[in-house]
Amino acid sequence: MRDATHALVVIDVQNDFCPGGALAVPGGDEIIPGINALMEAFQCIVLTQDWHPAGHSSFASQHKGQDPYSVVEFPYGPQVLWPDHCVQGSSGAAFHPGLTTDPAQIILRKGFRREIDSYSAFFENDHSTPTGLEGALRTRGVTHLTMVGLATDFCVNFSALDAARLGFAVEVDMKLCRAINLDGSLASAIEGMKRADITL
Ligand code: VGL
Ligand code: ZN
């Protein structure tokens, strides 16, 4: 058992990111048994949930003439446009039924502001609007994070980089993550996480 300073952060293990979902990550469901087993070693478990209003600005359907996976300029920088996914209250937004959720102490929803996407569990994509997770962890005395989930190159990557920048010691268990991999995004995520002294 890890001590109380060490939390497990499980990123976006939701139906829409698993095979059959709206933004399916290849092999996304394969990691679930291993994540459930790893939970037994942690006293503090955080689950995150991508949680968009219908018509969210990150959906390609909201941008005339744009296909999913194209990149457009948003006020805060380049933004990938996604298929509609993880709409609040939909079955796609629910946690995968195989994921153990009872031991979670914190369930953090993100991406609920229409105009800003939120890959990271700590800050929205403008890199300045906080989600509140930093305070929740710090006030519990958490200093070390192990991260797993979906997708390696988007929400796991941005969460890990923000956590490291905030001063947490961060480890990403790559066996328990799966990637979308758009245009080399997995390779650049790995490189960026290594540069940030994240243990992979
Ligand atoms: C994610 C794309 C859009 C993720 C969320 O969980 O990695 N990716 N929304
Ligand atoms: Zn999303």
PDB file of N, CA, C and O in Angstrom, residues 65-109:
ATOM      1  N   GLY A  65     -17.731  23.104 -42.365  1.00  0.00           N
ATOM      2  CA  GLY A  65     -16.678  22.777 -43.319  1.00  0.00           C
ATOM      3  C   GLY A  65     -15.463  22.103 -42.699  1.00  0.00           C
ATOM      4  O   GLY A  65     -14.508  21.803 -43.418  1.00  0.00           O
ATOM      5  N   GLN A  66     -15.463  21.875 -41.381  1.00  0.00           N
ATOM      6  CA  GLN A  66     -14.301  21.234 -40.759  1.00  0.00           C
ATOM      7  C   GLN A  66     -14.616  19.769 -40.442  1.00  0.00           C
ATOM      8  O   GLN A  66     -15.685  19.463 -39.925  1.00  0.00           O
ATOM      9  N   ASP A  67     -13.664  18.916 -40.760  1.00  0.00           N
ATOM     10  CA  ASP A  67     -13.819  17.500 -40.443  1.00  0.00           C
ATOM     11  C   ASP A  67     -13.209  17.210 -39.066  1.00  0.00           C
ATOM     12  O   ASP A  67     -12.298  17.918 -38.641  1.00  0.00           O
ATOM     13  N   PRO A  68     -13.698  16.152 -38.425  1.00  0.00           N
ATOM     14  CA  PRO A  68     -13.051  15.721 -37.182  1.00  0.00           C
ATOM     15  C   PRO A  68     -11.554  15.491 -37.408  1.00  0.00           C
ATOM     16  O   PRO A  68     -11.145  15.061 -38.496  1.00  0.00           O
ATOM     17  N   TYR A  69     -10.782  15.803 -36.416  1.00  0.00           N
ATOM     18  CA  TYR A  69      -9.320  15.654 -36.379  1.00  0.00           C
ATOM     19  C   TYR A  69      -8.587  16.747 -37.155  1.00  0.00           C
ATOM     20  O   TYR A  69      -7.371  16.715 -37.255  1.00  0.00           O
ATOM     21  N   SER A  70      -9.314  17.738 -37.691  1.00  0.00           N
ATOM     22  CA  SER A  70      -8.604  18.888 -38.245  1.00  0.00           C
ATOM     23  C   SER A  70      -8.258  19.819 -37.076  1.00  0.00           C
ATOM     24  O   SER A  70      -8.776  19.669 -35.969  1.00  0.00           O
ATOM     25  N   VAL A  71      -7.342  20.754 -37.348  1.00  0.00           N
ATOM     26  CA  VAL A  71      -6.877  21.660 -36.294  1.00  0.00           C
ATOM     27  C   VAL A  71      -7.243  23.083 -36.678  1.00  0.00           C
ATOM     28  O   VAL A  71      -7.021  23.485 -37.818  1.00  0.00           O
ATOM     29  N   VAL A  72      -7.853  23.802 -35.740  1.00  0.00           N
ATOM     30  CA  VAL A  72      -8.199  25.198 -36.005  1.00  0.00           C
ATOM     31  C   VAL A  72      -7.622  26.070 -34.884  1.00  0.00           C
ATOM     32  O   VAL A  72      -7.249  25.587 -33.822  1.00  0.00           O
ATOM     33  N   GLU A  73      -7.550  27.362 -35.186  1.00  0.00           N
ATOM     34  CA  GLU A  73      -7.000  28.310 -34.215  1.00  0.00           C
ATOM     35  C   GLU A  73      -8.124  28.786 -33.284  1.00  0.00           C
ATOM     36  O   GLU A  73      -9.137  29.281 -33.739  1.00  0.00           O
ATOM     37  N   PHE A  74      -7.937  28.567 -31.990  1.00  0.00           N
ATOM     38  CA  PHE A  74      -8.859  29.081 -30.969  1.00  0.00           C
ATOM     39  C   PHE A  74      -8.184  30.275 -30.300  1.00  0.00           C
ATOM     40  O   PHE A  74      -6.984  30.476 -30.476  1.00  0.00           O
ATOM     41  N   PRO A  75      -8.929  31.084 -29.523  1.00  0.00           N
ATOM     42  CA  PRO A  75      -8.298  32.243 -28.859  1.00  0.00           C
ATOM     43  C   PRO A  75      -7.072  31.848 -28.029  1.00  0.00           C
ATOM     44  O   PRO A  75      -6.147  32.636 -27.864  1.00  0.00           O
ATOM     45  N   TYR A  76      -7.059  30.605 -27.526  1.00  0.00           N
ATOM     46  CA  TYR A  76      -5.934  30.175 -26.686  1.00  0.00           C
ATOM     47  C   TYR A  76      -4.903  29.354 -27.445  1.00  0.00           C
ATOM     48  O   TYR A  76      -3.969  28.832 -26.858  1.00  0.00           O
ATOM     49  N   GLY A  77      -5.042  29.225 -28.779  1.00  0.00           N
ATOM     50  CA  GLY A  77      -4.041  28.482 -29.554  1.00  0.00           C
ATOM     51  C   GLY A  77      -4.697  27.420 -30.404  1.00  0.00           C
ATOM     52  O   GLY A  77      -5.923  27.385 -30.543  1.00  0.00           O
ATOM     53  N   PRO A  78      -3.875  26.534 -31.015  1.00  0.00           N
ATOM     54  CA  PRO A  78      -4.434  25.504 -31.895  1.00  0.00           C
ATOM     55  C   PRO A  78      -5.276  24.496 -31.114  1.00  0.00           C
ATOM     56  O   PRO A  78      -4.926  24.123 -30.003  1.00  0.00           O
ATOM     57  N   GLN A  79      -6.389  24.101 -31.715  1.00  0.00           N
ATOM     58  CA  GLN A  79      -7.303  23.150 -31.066  1.00  0.00           C
ATOM     59  C   GLN A  79      -7.689  22.077 -32.082  1.00  0.00           C
ATOM     60  O   GLN A  79      -8.143  22.410 -33.179  1.00  0.00           O
ATOM     61  N   VAL A  80      -7.512  20.810 -31.725  1.00  0.00           N
ATOM     62  CA  VAL A  80      -7.996  19.716 -32.578  1.00  0.00           C
ATOM     63  C   VAL A  80      -9.515  19.673 -32.455  1.00  0.00           C
ATOM     64  O   VAL A  80     -10.063  19.825 -31.361  1.00  0.00           O
ATOM     65  N   LEU A  81     -10.188  19.484 -33.581  1.00  0.00           N
ATOM     66  CA  LEU A  81     -11.644  19.310 -33.563  1.00  0.00           C
ATOM     67  C   LEU A  81     -11.964  17.817 -33.512  1.00  0.00           C
ATOM     68  O   LEU A  81     -11.398  17.031 -34.281  1.00  0.00           O
ATOM     69  N   TRP A  82     -12.859  17.454 -32.613  1.00  0.00           N
ATOM     70  CA  TRP A  82     -13.146  16.046 -32.332  1.00  0.00           C
ATOM     71  C   TRP A  82     -14.558  15.688 -32.785  1.00  0.00           C
ATOM     72  O   TRP A  82     -15.418  16.567 -32.911  1.00  0.00           O
ATOM     73  N   PRO A  83     -14.800  14.391 -32.975  1.00  0.00           N
ATOM     74  CA  PRO A  83     -16.200  13.985 -33.123  1.00  0.00           C
ATOM     75  C   PRO A  83     -16.939  14.354 -31.826  1.00  0.00           C
ATOM     76  O   PRO A  83     -16.296  14.416 -30.761  1.00  0.00           O
ATOM     77  N   ASP A  84     -18.233  14.564 -31.881  1.00  0.00           N
ATOM     78  CA  ASP A  84     -19.008  14.796 -30.649  1.00  0.00           C
ATOM     79  C   ASP A  84     -18.727  13.623 -29.697  1.00  0.00           C
ATOM     80  O   ASP A  84     -18.804  12.454 -30.110  1.00  0.00           O
ATOM     81  N   HIS A  85     -18.395  13.921 -28.450  1.00  0.00           N
ATOM     82  CA  HIS A  85     -18.068  12.851 -27.500  1.00  0.00           C
ATOM     83  C   HIS A  85     -18.329  13.324 -26.074  1.00  0.00           C
ATOM     84  O   HIS A  85     -18.308  14.523 -25.794  1.00  0.00           O
ATOM     85  N   CYS A  86     -18.521  12.384 -25.192  1.00  0.00           N
ATOM     86  CA  CYS A  86     -18.642  12.644 -23.748  1.00  0.00           C
ATOM     87  C   CYS A  86     -19.594  13.798 -23.445  1.00  0.00           C
ATOM     88  O   CYS A  86     -19.261  14.718 -22.679  1.00  0.00           O
ATOM     89  N   VAL A  87     -20.753  13.746 -24.081  1.00  0.00           N
ATOM     90  CA  VAL A  87     -21.768  14.765 -23.805  1.00  0.00           C
ATOM     91  C   VAL A  87     -22.394  14.456 -22.439  1.00  0.00           C
ATOM     92  O   VAL A  87     -22.751  13.305 -22.143  1.00  0.00           O
ATOM     93  N   GLN A  88     -22.479  15.500 -21.625  1.00  0.00           N
ATOM     94  CA  GLN A  88     -22.963  15.380 -20.239  1.00  0.00           C
ATOM     95  C   GLN A  88     -24.214  14.517 -20.145  1.00  0.00           C
ATOM     96  O   GLN A  88     -25.208  14.787 -20.811  1.00  0.00           O
ATOM     97  N   GLY A  89     -24.157  13.500 -19.323  1.00  0.00           N
ATOM     98  CA  GLY A  89     -25.317  12.648 -19.079  1.00  0.00           C
ATOM     99  C   GLY A  89     -25.527  11.536 -20.086  1.00  0.00           C
ATOM    100  O   GLY A  89     -26.394  10.688 -19.881  1.00  0.00           O
ATOM    101  N   SER A  90     -24.741  11.517 -21.169  1.00  0.00           N
ATOM    102  CA  SER A  90     -24.915  10.470 -22.186  1.00  0.00           C
ATOM    103  C   SER A  90     -24.241   9.185 -21.730  1.00  0.00           C
ATOM    104  O   SER A  90     -23.377   9.193 -20.843  1.00  0.00           O
ATOM    105  N   SER A  91     -24.599   8.069 -22.390  1.00  0.00           N
ATOM    106  CA  SER A  91     -23.949   6.811 -22.016  1.00  0.00           C
ATOM    107  C   SER A  91     -22.476   6.845 -22.427  1.00  0.00           C
ATOM    108  O   SER A  91     -21.638   6.218 -21.792  1.00  0.00           O
ATOM    109  N   GLY A  92     -22.153   7.592 -23.479  1.00  0.00           N
ATOM    110  CA  GLY A  92     -20.747   7.724 -23.875  1.00  0.00           C
ATOM    111  C   GLY A  92     -19.896   8.410 -22.820  1.00  0.00           C
ATOM    112  O   GLY A  92     -18.695   8.163 -22.721  1.00  0.00           O
ATOM    113  N   ALA A  93     -20.509   9.283 -22.056  1.00  0.00           N
ATOM    114  CA  ALA A  93     -19.762  10.020 -21.024  1.00  0.00           C
ATOM    115  C   ALA A  93     -19.623   9.220 -19.734  1.00  0.00           C
ATOM    116  O   ALA A  93     -18.827   9.589 -18.863  1.00  0.00           O
ATOM    117  N   ALA A  94     -20.388   8.141 -19.609  1.00  0.00           N
ATOM    118  CA  ALA A  94     -20.317   7.334 -18.378  1.00  0.00           C
ATOM    119  C   ALA A  94     -18.978   6.607 -18.309  1.00  0.00           C
ATOM    120  O   ALA A  94     -18.363   6.312 -19.341  1.00  0.00           O
ATOM    121  N   PHE A  95     -18.543   6.304 -17.092  1.00  0.00           N
ATOM    122  CA  PHE A  95     -17.357   5.470 -16.949  1.00  0.00           C
ATOM    123  C   PHE A  95     -17.634   4.110 -17.580  1.00  0.00           C
ATOM    124  O   PHE A  95     -18.766   3.618 -17.553  1.00  0.00           O
ATOM    125  N   HIS A  96     -16.592   3.503 -18.150  1.00  0.00           N
ATOM    126  CA  HIS A  96     -16.748   2.156 -18.701  1.00  0.00           C
ATOM    127  C   HIS A  96     -17.270   1.248 -17.579  1.00  0.00           C
ATOM    128  O   HIS A  96     -16.799   1.332 -16.446  1.00  0.00           O
ATOM    129  N   PRO A  97     -18.239   0.382 -17.899  1.00  0.00           N
ATOM    130  CA  PRO A  97     -18.831  -0.433 -16.825  1.00  0.00           C
ATOM    131  C   PRO A  97     -17.827  -1.362 -16.145  1.00  0.00           C
ATOM    132  O   PRO A  97     -18.065  -1.808 -15.020  1.00  0.00           O
ATOM    133  N   GLY A  98     -16.715  -1.631 -16.808  1.00  0.00           N
ATOM    134  CA  GLY A  98     -15.709  -2.504 -16.188  1.00  0.00           C
ATOM    135  C   GLY A  98     -14.824  -1.787 -15.187  1.00  0.00           C
ATOM    136  O   GLY A  98     -14.081  -2.430 -14.430  1.00  0.00           O
ATOM    137  N   LEU A  99     -14.865  -0.460 -15.171  1.00  0.00           N
ATOM    138  CA  LEU A  99     -13.978   0.293 -14.275  1.00  0.00           C
ATOM    139  C   LEU A  99     -14.532   0.270 -12.854  1.00  0.00           C
ATOM    140  O   LEU A  99     -15.713   0.565 -12.638  1.00  0.00           O
ATOM    141  N   THR A 100     -13.687  -0.041 -11.905  1.00  0.00           N
ATOM    142  CA  THR A 100     -14.077   0.043 -10.494  1.00  0.00           C
ATOM    143  C   THR A 100     -14.128   1.517 -10.108  1.00  0.00           C
ATOM    144  O   THR A 100     -13.163   2.250 -10.320  1.00  0.00           O
ATOM    145  N   THR A 101     -15.260   1.961  -9.585  1.00  0.00           N
ATOM    146  CA  THR A 101     -15.372   3.381  -9.236  1.00  0.00           C
ATOM    147  C   THR A 101     -15.611   3.602  -7.737  1.00  0.00           C
ATOM    148  O   THR A 101     -15.411   4.709  -7.244  1.00  0.00           O
ATOM    149  N   ASP A 102     -16.007   2.563  -7.012  1.00  0.00           N
ATOM    150  CA  ASP A 102     -16.349   2.755  -5.595  1.00  0.00           C
ATOM    151  C   ASP A 102     -15.216   3.335  -4.745  1.00  0.00           C
ATOM    152  O   ASP A 102     -15.486   4.159  -3.866  1.00  0.00           O
ATOM    153  N   PRO A 103     -13.956   2.945  -4.947  1.00  0.00           N
ATOM    154  CA  PRO A 103     -12.908   3.482  -4.068  1.00  0.00           C
ATOM    155  C   PRO A 103     -12.504   4.922  -4.391  1.00  0.00           C
ATOM    156  O   PRO A 103     -11.696   5.494  -3.659  1.00  0.00           O
ATOM    157  N   ALA A 104     -13.035   5.517  -5.443  1.00  0.00           N
ATOM    158  CA  ALA A 104     -12.613   6.880  -5.802  1.00  0.00           C
ATOM    159  C   ALA A 104     -13.085   7.877  -4.749  1.00  0.00           C
ATOM    160  O   ALA A 104     -14.249   7.867  -4.350  1.00  0.00           O
ATOM    161  N   GLN A 105     -12.159   8.738  -4.315  1.00  0.00           N
ATOM    162  CA  GLN A 105     -12.515   9.789  -3.354  1.00  0.00           C
ATOM    163  C   GLN A 105     -12.890  11.078  -4.063  1.00  0.00           C
ATOM    164  O   GLN A 105     -13.647  11.890  -3.540  1.00  0.00           O
ATOM    165  N   ILE A 106     -12.304  11.277  -5.237  1.00  0.00           N
ATOM    166  CA  ILE A 106     -12.548  12.514  -5.988  1.00  0.00           C
ATOM    167  C   ILE A 106     -12.926  12.125  -7.416  1.00  0.00           C
ATOM    168  O   ILE A 106     -12.204  11.353  -8.050  1.00  0.00           O
ATOM    169  N   ILE A 107     -14.031  12.655  -7.909  1.00  0.00           N
ATOM    170  CA  ILE A 107     -14.367  12.515  -9.331  1.00  0.00           C
ATOM    171  C   ILE A 107     -14.390  13.916  -9.909  1.00  0.00           C
ATOM    172  O   ILE A 107     -15.169  14.773  -9.474  1.00  0.00           O
ATOM    173  N   LEU A 108     -13.470  14.147 -10.829  1.00  0.00           N
ATOM    174  CA  LEU A 108     -13.250  15.494 -11.351  1.00  0.00           C
ATOM    175  C   LEU A 108     -13.783  15.559 -12.775  1.00  0.00           C
ATOM    176  O   LEU A 108     -13.314  14.827 -13.647  1.00  0.00           O
ATOM    177  N   ARG A 109     -14.745  16.430 -13.009  1.00  0.00           N
ATOM    178  CA  ARG A 109     -15.273  16.621 -14.362  1.00  0.00           C
ATOM    179  C   ARG A 109     -14.611  17.844 -14.981  1.00  0.00           C
ATOM    180  O   ARG A 109     -14.324  18.830 -14.298  1.00  0.00           O
TER     181      ARG A 109
END
